[in-house]
Coordinates of N, CA and C in Angstrom, one line a residue:
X1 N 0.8 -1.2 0.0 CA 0.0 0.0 0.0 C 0.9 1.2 0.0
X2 N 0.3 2.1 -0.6 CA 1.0 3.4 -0.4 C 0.5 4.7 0.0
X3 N 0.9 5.5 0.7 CA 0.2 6.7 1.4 C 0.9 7.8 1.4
X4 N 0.3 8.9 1.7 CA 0.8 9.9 1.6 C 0.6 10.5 3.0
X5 N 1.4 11.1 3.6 CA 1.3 11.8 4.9 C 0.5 13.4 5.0
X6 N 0.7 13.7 3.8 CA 0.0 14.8 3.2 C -0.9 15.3 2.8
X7 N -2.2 15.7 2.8 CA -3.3 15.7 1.5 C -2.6 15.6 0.3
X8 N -3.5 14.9 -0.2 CA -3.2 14.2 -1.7 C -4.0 14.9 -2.7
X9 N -3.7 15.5 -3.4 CA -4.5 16.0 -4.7 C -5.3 15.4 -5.6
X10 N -4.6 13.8 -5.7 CA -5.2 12.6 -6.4 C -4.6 11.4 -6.5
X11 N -5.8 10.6 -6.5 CA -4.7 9.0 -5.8 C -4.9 8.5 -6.4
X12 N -4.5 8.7 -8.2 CA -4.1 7.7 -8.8 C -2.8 7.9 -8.8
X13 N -1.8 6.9 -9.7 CA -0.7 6.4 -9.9 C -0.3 7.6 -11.0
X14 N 0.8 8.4 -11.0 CA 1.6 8.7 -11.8 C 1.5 8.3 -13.2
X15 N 1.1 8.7 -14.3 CA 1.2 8.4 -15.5 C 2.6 7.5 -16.0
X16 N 4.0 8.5 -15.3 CA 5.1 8.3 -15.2 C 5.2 7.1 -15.0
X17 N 5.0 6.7 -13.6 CA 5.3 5.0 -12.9 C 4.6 4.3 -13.8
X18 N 3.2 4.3 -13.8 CA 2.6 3.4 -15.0 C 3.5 3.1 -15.8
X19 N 4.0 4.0 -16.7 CA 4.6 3.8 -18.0 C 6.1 2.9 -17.3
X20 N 7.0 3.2 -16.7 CA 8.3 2.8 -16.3 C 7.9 1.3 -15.6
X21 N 6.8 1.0 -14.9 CA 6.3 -0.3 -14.2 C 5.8 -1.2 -15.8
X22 N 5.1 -0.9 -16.4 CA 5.0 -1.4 -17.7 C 6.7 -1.6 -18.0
X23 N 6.9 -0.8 -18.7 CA 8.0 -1.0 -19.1 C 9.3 -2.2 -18.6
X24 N 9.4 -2.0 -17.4 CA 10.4 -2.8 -16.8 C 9.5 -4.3 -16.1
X25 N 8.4 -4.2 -15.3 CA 7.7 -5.7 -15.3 C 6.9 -6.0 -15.8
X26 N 6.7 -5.4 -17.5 CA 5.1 -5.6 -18.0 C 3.8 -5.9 -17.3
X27 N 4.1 -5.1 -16.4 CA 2.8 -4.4 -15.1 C 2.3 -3.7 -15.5
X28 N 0.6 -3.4 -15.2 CA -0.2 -2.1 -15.6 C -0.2 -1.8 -14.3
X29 N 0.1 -0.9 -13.9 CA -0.5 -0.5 -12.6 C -1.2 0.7 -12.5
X30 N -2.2 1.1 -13.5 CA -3.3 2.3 -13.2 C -4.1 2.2 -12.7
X31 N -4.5 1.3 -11.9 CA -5.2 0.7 -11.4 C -4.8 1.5 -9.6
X32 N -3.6 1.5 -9.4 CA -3.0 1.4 -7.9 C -3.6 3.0 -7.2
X33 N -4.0 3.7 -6.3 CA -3.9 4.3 -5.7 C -3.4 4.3 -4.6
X34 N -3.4 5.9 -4.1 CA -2.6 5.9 -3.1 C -3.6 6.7 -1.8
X35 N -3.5 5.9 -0.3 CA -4.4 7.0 0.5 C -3.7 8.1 1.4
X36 N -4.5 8.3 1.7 CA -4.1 9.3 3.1 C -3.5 8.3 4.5
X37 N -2.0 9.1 4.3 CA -2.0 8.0 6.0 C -2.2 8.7 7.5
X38 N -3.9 8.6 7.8 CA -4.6 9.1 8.8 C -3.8 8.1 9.9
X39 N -4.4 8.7 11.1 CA -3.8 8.3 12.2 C -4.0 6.6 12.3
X40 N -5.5 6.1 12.1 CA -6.0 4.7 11.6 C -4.9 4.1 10.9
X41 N -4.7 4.5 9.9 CA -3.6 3.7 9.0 C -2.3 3.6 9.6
X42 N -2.3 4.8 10.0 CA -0.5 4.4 10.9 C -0.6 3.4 11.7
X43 N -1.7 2.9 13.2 CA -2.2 2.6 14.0 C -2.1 1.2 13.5
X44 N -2.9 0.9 12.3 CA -3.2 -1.1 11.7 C -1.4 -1.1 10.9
X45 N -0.4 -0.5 10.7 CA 0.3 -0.8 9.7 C 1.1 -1.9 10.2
X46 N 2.0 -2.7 9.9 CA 3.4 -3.8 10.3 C 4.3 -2.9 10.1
X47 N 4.2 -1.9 8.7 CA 6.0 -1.5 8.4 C 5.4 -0.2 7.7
X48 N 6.3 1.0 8.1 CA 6.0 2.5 7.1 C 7.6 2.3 6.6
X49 N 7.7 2.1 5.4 CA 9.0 2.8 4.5 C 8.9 4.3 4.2
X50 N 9.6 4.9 4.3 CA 9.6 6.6 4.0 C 11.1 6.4 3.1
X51 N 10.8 7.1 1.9 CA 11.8 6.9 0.5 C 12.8 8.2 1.3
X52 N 12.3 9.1 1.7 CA 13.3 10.0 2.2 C 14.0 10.4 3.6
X53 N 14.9 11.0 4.1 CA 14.5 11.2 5.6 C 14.3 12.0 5.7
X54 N 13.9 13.2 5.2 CA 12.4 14.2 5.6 C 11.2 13.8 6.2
X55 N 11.0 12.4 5.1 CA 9.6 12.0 5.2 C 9.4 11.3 6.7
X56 N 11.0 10.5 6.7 CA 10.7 9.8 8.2 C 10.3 10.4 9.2
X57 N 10.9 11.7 9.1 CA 10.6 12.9 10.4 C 9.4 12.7 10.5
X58 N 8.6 12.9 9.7 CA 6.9 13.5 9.9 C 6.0 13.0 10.3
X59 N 6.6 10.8 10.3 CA 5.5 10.3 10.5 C 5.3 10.4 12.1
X60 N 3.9 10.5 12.2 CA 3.2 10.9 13.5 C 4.0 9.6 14.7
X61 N 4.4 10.2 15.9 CA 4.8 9.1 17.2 C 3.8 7.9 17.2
X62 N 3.0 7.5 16.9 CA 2.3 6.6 17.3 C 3.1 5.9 15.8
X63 N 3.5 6.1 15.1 CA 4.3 4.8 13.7 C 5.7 5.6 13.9
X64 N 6.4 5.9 14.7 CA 8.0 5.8 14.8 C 8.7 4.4 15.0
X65 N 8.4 4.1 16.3 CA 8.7 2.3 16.5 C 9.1 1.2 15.3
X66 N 8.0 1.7 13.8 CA 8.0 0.7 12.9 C 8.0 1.3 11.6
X67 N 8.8 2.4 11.5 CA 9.7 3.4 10.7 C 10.8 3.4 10.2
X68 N 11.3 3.1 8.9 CA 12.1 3.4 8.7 C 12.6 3.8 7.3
X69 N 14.0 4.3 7.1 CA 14.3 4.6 5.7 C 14.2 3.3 4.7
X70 N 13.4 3.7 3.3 CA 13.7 2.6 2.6 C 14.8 1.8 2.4
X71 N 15.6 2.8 1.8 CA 16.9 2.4 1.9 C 18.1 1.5 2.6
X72 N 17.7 1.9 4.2 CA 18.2 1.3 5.4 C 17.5 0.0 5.9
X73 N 16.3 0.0 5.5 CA 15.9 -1.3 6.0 C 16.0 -2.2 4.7
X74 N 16.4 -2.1 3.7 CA 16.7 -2.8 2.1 C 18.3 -3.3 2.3
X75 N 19.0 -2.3 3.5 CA 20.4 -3.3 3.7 C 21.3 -1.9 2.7
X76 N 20.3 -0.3 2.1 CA 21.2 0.1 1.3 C 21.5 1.5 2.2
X77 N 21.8 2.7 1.4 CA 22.4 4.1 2.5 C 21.7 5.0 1.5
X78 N 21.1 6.2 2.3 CA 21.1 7.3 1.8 C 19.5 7.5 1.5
X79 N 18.8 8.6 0.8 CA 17.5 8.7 0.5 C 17.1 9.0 -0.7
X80 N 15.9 8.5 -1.3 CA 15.5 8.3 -2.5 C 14.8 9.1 -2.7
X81 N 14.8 10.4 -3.6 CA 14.2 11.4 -4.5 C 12.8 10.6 -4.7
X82 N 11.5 11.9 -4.4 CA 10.5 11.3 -4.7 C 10.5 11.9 -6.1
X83 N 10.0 11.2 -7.0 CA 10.0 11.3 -8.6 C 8.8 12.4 -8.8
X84 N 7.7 12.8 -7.9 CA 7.0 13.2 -8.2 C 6.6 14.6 -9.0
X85 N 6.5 14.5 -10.6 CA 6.5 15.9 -10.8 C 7.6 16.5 -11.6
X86 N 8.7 15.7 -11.9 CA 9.9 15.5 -12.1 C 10.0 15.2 -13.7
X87 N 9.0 14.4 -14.2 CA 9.3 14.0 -15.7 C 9.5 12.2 -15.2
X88 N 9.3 12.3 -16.9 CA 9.6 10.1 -16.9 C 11.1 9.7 -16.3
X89 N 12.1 10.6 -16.8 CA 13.5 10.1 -16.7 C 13.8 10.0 -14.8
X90 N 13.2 10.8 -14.2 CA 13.2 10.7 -12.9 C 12.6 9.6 -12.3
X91 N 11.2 9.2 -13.1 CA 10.8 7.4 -12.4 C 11.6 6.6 -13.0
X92 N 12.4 6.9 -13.8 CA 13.3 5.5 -14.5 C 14.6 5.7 -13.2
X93 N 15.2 6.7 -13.2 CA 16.1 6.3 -12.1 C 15.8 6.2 -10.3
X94 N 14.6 6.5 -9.9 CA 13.9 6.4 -9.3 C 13.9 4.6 -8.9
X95 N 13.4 3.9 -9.9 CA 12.8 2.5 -10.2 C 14.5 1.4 -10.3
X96 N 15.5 2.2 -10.9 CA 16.7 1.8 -10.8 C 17.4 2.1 -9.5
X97 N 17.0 2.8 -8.6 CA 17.4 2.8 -7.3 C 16.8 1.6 -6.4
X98 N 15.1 1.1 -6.6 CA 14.2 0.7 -5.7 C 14.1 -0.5 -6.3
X99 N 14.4 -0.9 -7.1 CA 14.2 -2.4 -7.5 C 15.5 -3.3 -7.4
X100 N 17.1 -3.1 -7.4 CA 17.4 -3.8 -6.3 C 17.2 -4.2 -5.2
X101 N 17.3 -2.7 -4.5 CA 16.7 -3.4 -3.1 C 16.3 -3.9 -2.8
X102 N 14.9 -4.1 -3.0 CA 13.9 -4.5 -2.9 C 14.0 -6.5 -2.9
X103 N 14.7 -6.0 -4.8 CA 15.0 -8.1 -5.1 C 16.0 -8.6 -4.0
X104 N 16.7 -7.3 -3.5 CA 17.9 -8.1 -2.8 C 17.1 -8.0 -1.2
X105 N 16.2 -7.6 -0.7 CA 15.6 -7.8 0.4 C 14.4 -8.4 0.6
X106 N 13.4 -9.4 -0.3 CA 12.3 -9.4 -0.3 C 12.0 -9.7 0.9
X107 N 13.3 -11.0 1.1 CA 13.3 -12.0 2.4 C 13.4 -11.5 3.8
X108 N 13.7 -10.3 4.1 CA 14.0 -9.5 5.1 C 12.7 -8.9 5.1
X109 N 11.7 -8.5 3.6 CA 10.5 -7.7 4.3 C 9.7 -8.7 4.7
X110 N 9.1 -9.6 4.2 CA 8.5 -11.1 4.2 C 8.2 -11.1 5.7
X111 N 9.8 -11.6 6.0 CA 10.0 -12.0 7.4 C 9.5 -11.2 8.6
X112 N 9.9 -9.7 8.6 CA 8.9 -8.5 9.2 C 8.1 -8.2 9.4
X113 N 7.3 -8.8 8.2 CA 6.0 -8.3 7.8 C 5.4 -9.4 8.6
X114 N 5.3 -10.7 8.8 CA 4.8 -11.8 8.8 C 5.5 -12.0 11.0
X115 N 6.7 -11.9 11.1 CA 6.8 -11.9 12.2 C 5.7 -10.6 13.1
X116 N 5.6 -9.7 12.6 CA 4.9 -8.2 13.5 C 3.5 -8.6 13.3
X117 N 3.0 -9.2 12.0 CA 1.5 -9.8 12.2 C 0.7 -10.7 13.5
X118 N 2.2 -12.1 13.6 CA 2.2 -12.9 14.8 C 2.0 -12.2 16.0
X119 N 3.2 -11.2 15.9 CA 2.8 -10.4 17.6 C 1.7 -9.6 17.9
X120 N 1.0 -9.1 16.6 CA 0.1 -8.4 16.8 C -0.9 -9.3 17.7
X121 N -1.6 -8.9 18.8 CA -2.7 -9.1 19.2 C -3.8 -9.4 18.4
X122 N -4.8 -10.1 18.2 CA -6.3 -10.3 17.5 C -7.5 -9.8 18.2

């Protein structure tokens, strides 16, 4: 899921990503939106990735605990330019920053994601 800490203007997907997600996994994803991350959504989440460390700052105390930079919890350094607004060439290197990681971490999110579910209470 993806959210925005901000009011959102509009929650579809970037024309940009579409096209670059096509392109590189023959994925459509116009389909995907994105919401508001109200206090509720911080509250039910397992994991908030923030692409930048700006963004980490902002998220509200109640999702600090389970915060972190994309980058740093992918095993990589540093923060990732949000593309938004930027032109196509910015989601292509954008998408070439975040899809290592990612292949090289699934097993680390998996694992996270699935252990913080267990501890969660029902």
């Amino acid at each position: 899921m993806s959210t925005a800490l901000h009011p959102i203007s509009r929650s579809t997907i970037s024309p940009f990503a579409v096209q670059v997600l096509r392109e590189e996994l023959g994925e459509d994803a116009s389909a995907h939106r994105t919401l508001r991350a109200d206090e509720r959504c911080i509250r039910r989440a397992n994991l908030i990735l923030a692409m930048d460390a700006k963004l980490l700052t902002q998220v509200p105390a109640m999702g600090q605990t389970k915060s972190f930079l994309f980058t740093n919890f992918f095993g990589g350094a540093g923060s990732i330019d949000d593309p938004w607004d930027r032109g196509i060439q910015a989601y292509r290197e954008c998408y070439q920053k975040v899809e290592p990681l990612i292949s090289k971490g699934i097993d680390a999110l998996v694992n996270h994601v699935a252990g913080t579910a267990r501890a969660k209470p029902t």
